[in-house]
Short mmCIF file of N, CA and C in Angstrom, two decimals:
data_model
loop_
_atom_site.label_atom_id
_atom_site.label_comp_id
_atom_site.label_asym_id
_atom_site.label_seq_id
_atom_site.Cartn_x
_atom_site.Cartn_y
_atom_site.Cartn_z
N MET A 1 91.89 100.34 85.93
CA MET A 1 92.69 100.02 84.78
C MET A 1 93.10 101.33 84.11
N LEU A 2 94.34 101.42 83.77
CA LEU A 2 94.86 102.57 83.03
C LEU A 2 94.98 102.19 81.57
N THR A 3 94.60 103.08 80.68
CA THR A 3 94.72 102.83 79.25
C THR A 3 95.48 103.96 78.58
N VAL A 4 96.04 103.67 77.43
CA VAL A 4 96.74 104.67 76.63
C VAL A 4 95.91 104.90 75.37
N PRO A 5 95.34 106.10 75.20
CA PRO A 5 94.51 106.36 74.02
C PRO A 5 95.27 106.07 72.72
N GLY A 6 94.59 105.39 71.79
CA GLY A 6 95.19 105.10 70.50
C GLY A 6 96.22 103.98 70.53
N CYS A 7 96.30 103.28 71.64
CA CYS A 7 97.29 102.22 71.78
C CYS A 7 96.63 101.04 72.50
N ASP A 8 97.08 99.84 72.19
CA ASP A 8 96.51 98.65 72.81
C ASP A 8 97.31 98.29 74.07
N VAL A 9 97.46 99.25 74.96
CA VAL A 9 98.21 99.04 76.20
C VAL A 9 97.27 99.25 77.37
N ARG A 10 97.29 98.29 78.30
CA ARG A 10 96.49 98.41 79.52
C ARG A 10 97.37 98.05 80.70
N LEU A 11 97.18 98.75 81.77
CA LEU A 11 97.94 98.48 82.99
C LEU A 11 96.95 98.26 84.11
N VAL A 12 97.01 97.08 84.71
CA VAL A 12 96.14 96.76 85.84
C VAL A 12 97.01 96.75 87.08
N VAL A 13 96.63 97.50 88.08
CA VAL A 13 97.40 97.62 89.31
C VAL A 13 96.59 97.03 90.46
N TYR A 14 97.20 96.11 91.18
CA TYR A 14 96.55 95.50 92.33
C TYR A 14 97.18 96.08 93.60
N THR A 15 96.34 96.44 94.55
CA THR A 15 96.84 96.92 95.83
C THR A 15 96.17 96.13 96.95
N VAL A 16 96.84 96.03 98.06
CA VAL A 16 96.31 95.32 99.22
C VAL A 16 96.73 96.08 100.48
N ALA A 17 96.06 95.80 101.56
CA ALA A 17 96.41 96.41 102.83
C ALA A 17 97.72 95.82 103.34
N ALA A 18 98.62 96.67 103.76
CA ALA A 18 99.92 96.22 104.27
C ALA A 18 99.71 95.29 105.47
N GLY A 19 100.48 94.20 105.50
CA GLY A 19 100.42 93.27 106.61
C GLY A 19 99.26 92.28 106.55
N SER A 20 98.44 92.37 105.52
CA SER A 20 97.29 91.47 105.41
C SER A 20 97.72 90.14 104.78
N VAL A 21 96.84 89.15 104.86
CA VAL A 21 97.08 87.87 104.23
C VAL A 21 97.22 88.07 102.72
N ASP A 22 96.40 88.95 102.16
CA ASP A 22 96.49 89.23 100.72
C ASP A 22 97.83 89.86 100.36
N ALA A 23 98.38 90.68 101.24
CA ALA A 23 99.69 91.27 100.99
C ALA A 23 100.76 90.18 100.94
N GLU A 24 100.64 89.19 101.81
CA GLU A 24 101.58 88.07 101.81
C GLU A 24 101.47 87.29 100.50
N LYS A 25 100.26 87.08 100.02
CA LYS A 25 100.06 86.35 98.77
C LYS A 25 100.63 87.12 97.58
N LEU A 26 100.41 88.42 97.55
CA LEU A 26 100.94 89.25 96.47
C LEU A 26 102.46 89.27 96.51
N ASP A 27 103.03 89.32 97.70
CA ASP A 27 104.48 89.30 97.84
C ASP A 27 105.03 87.96 97.39
N PHE A 28 104.32 86.88 97.69
CA PHE A 28 104.74 85.55 97.25
C PHE A 28 104.78 85.49 95.72
N LEU A 29 103.79 86.06 95.06
CA LEU A 29 103.79 86.10 93.60
C LEU A 29 104.98 86.89 93.07
N ARG A 30 105.29 88.00 93.74
CA ARG A 30 106.43 88.82 93.32
C ARG A 30 107.73 88.04 93.44
N VAL A 31 107.90 87.35 94.54
CA VAL A 31 109.15 86.64 94.81
C VAL A 31 109.30 85.43 93.89
N THR A 32 108.21 84.70 93.63
CA THR A 32 108.29 83.47 92.84
C THR A 32 108.09 83.71 91.35
N ASN A 33 107.73 84.92 90.95
CA ASN A 33 107.45 85.26 89.56
C ASN A 33 106.36 84.36 88.98
N GLY A 34 105.46 83.89 89.83
CA GLY A 34 104.34 83.09 89.37
C GLY A 34 104.67 81.64 89.08
N VAL A 35 105.89 81.17 89.43
CA VAL A 35 106.25 79.78 89.20
C VAL A 35 105.51 78.92 90.22
N ARG A 36 104.93 77.85 89.74
CA ARG A 36 104.14 76.97 90.61
C ARG A 36 105.04 76.16 91.54
N ALA A 37 104.44 75.60 92.59
CA ALA A 37 105.20 74.83 93.57
C ALA A 37 105.88 73.61 92.96
N ASP A 38 105.31 73.06 91.87
CA ASP A 38 105.92 71.90 91.23
C ASP A 38 107.06 72.29 90.28
N GLY A 39 107.36 73.61 90.21
CA GLY A 39 108.46 74.08 89.39
C GLY A 39 108.08 74.48 87.98
N SER A 40 106.83 74.20 87.60
CA SER A 40 106.41 74.55 86.24
C SER A 40 106.02 76.02 86.17
N SER A 41 106.15 76.57 84.98
CA SER A 41 105.77 77.96 84.75
C SER A 41 104.41 77.99 84.08
N PRO A 42 103.66 79.07 84.27
CA PRO A 42 102.37 79.19 83.59
C PRO A 42 102.58 79.19 82.07
N ALA A 43 101.57 78.74 81.33
CA ALA A 43 101.65 78.71 79.86
C ALA A 43 101.75 80.12 79.29
N GLU A 44 101.09 81.05 79.91
CA GLU A 44 101.09 82.44 79.47
C GLU A 44 102.15 83.21 80.26
N PRO A 45 102.57 84.38 79.75
CA PRO A 45 103.51 85.19 80.53
C PRO A 45 102.98 85.47 81.93
N GLY A 46 103.85 85.44 82.91
CA GLY A 46 103.45 85.65 84.28
C GLY A 46 103.21 87.11 84.61
N LEU A 47 102.81 87.32 85.82
CA LEU A 47 102.48 88.64 86.31
C LEU A 47 103.65 89.59 86.19
N PHE A 48 104.86 89.11 86.46
CA PHE A 48 106.04 89.97 86.43
C PHE A 48 107.04 89.51 85.39
N SER A 49 106.59 88.81 84.36
CA SER A 49 107.51 88.31 83.36
C SER A 49 107.99 89.42 82.45
N THR A 50 109.13 89.20 81.85
CA THR A 50 109.68 90.18 80.90
C THR A 50 109.74 89.52 79.55
N PRO A 51 109.65 90.30 78.47
CA PRO A 51 109.66 89.71 77.13
C PRO A 51 110.98 89.05 76.80
#
């Protein structure tokens, strides 16, 4: 986790091995912006949401 001193900002970075099943899952999240299969959006801002 990266933090900014004196500020309430945190950046969490996830990495996975290229070509792995986890890489496919992370790519799926990127492409769908975290929208569920039923079309609903998460109650909280998604992983790649913008304000």
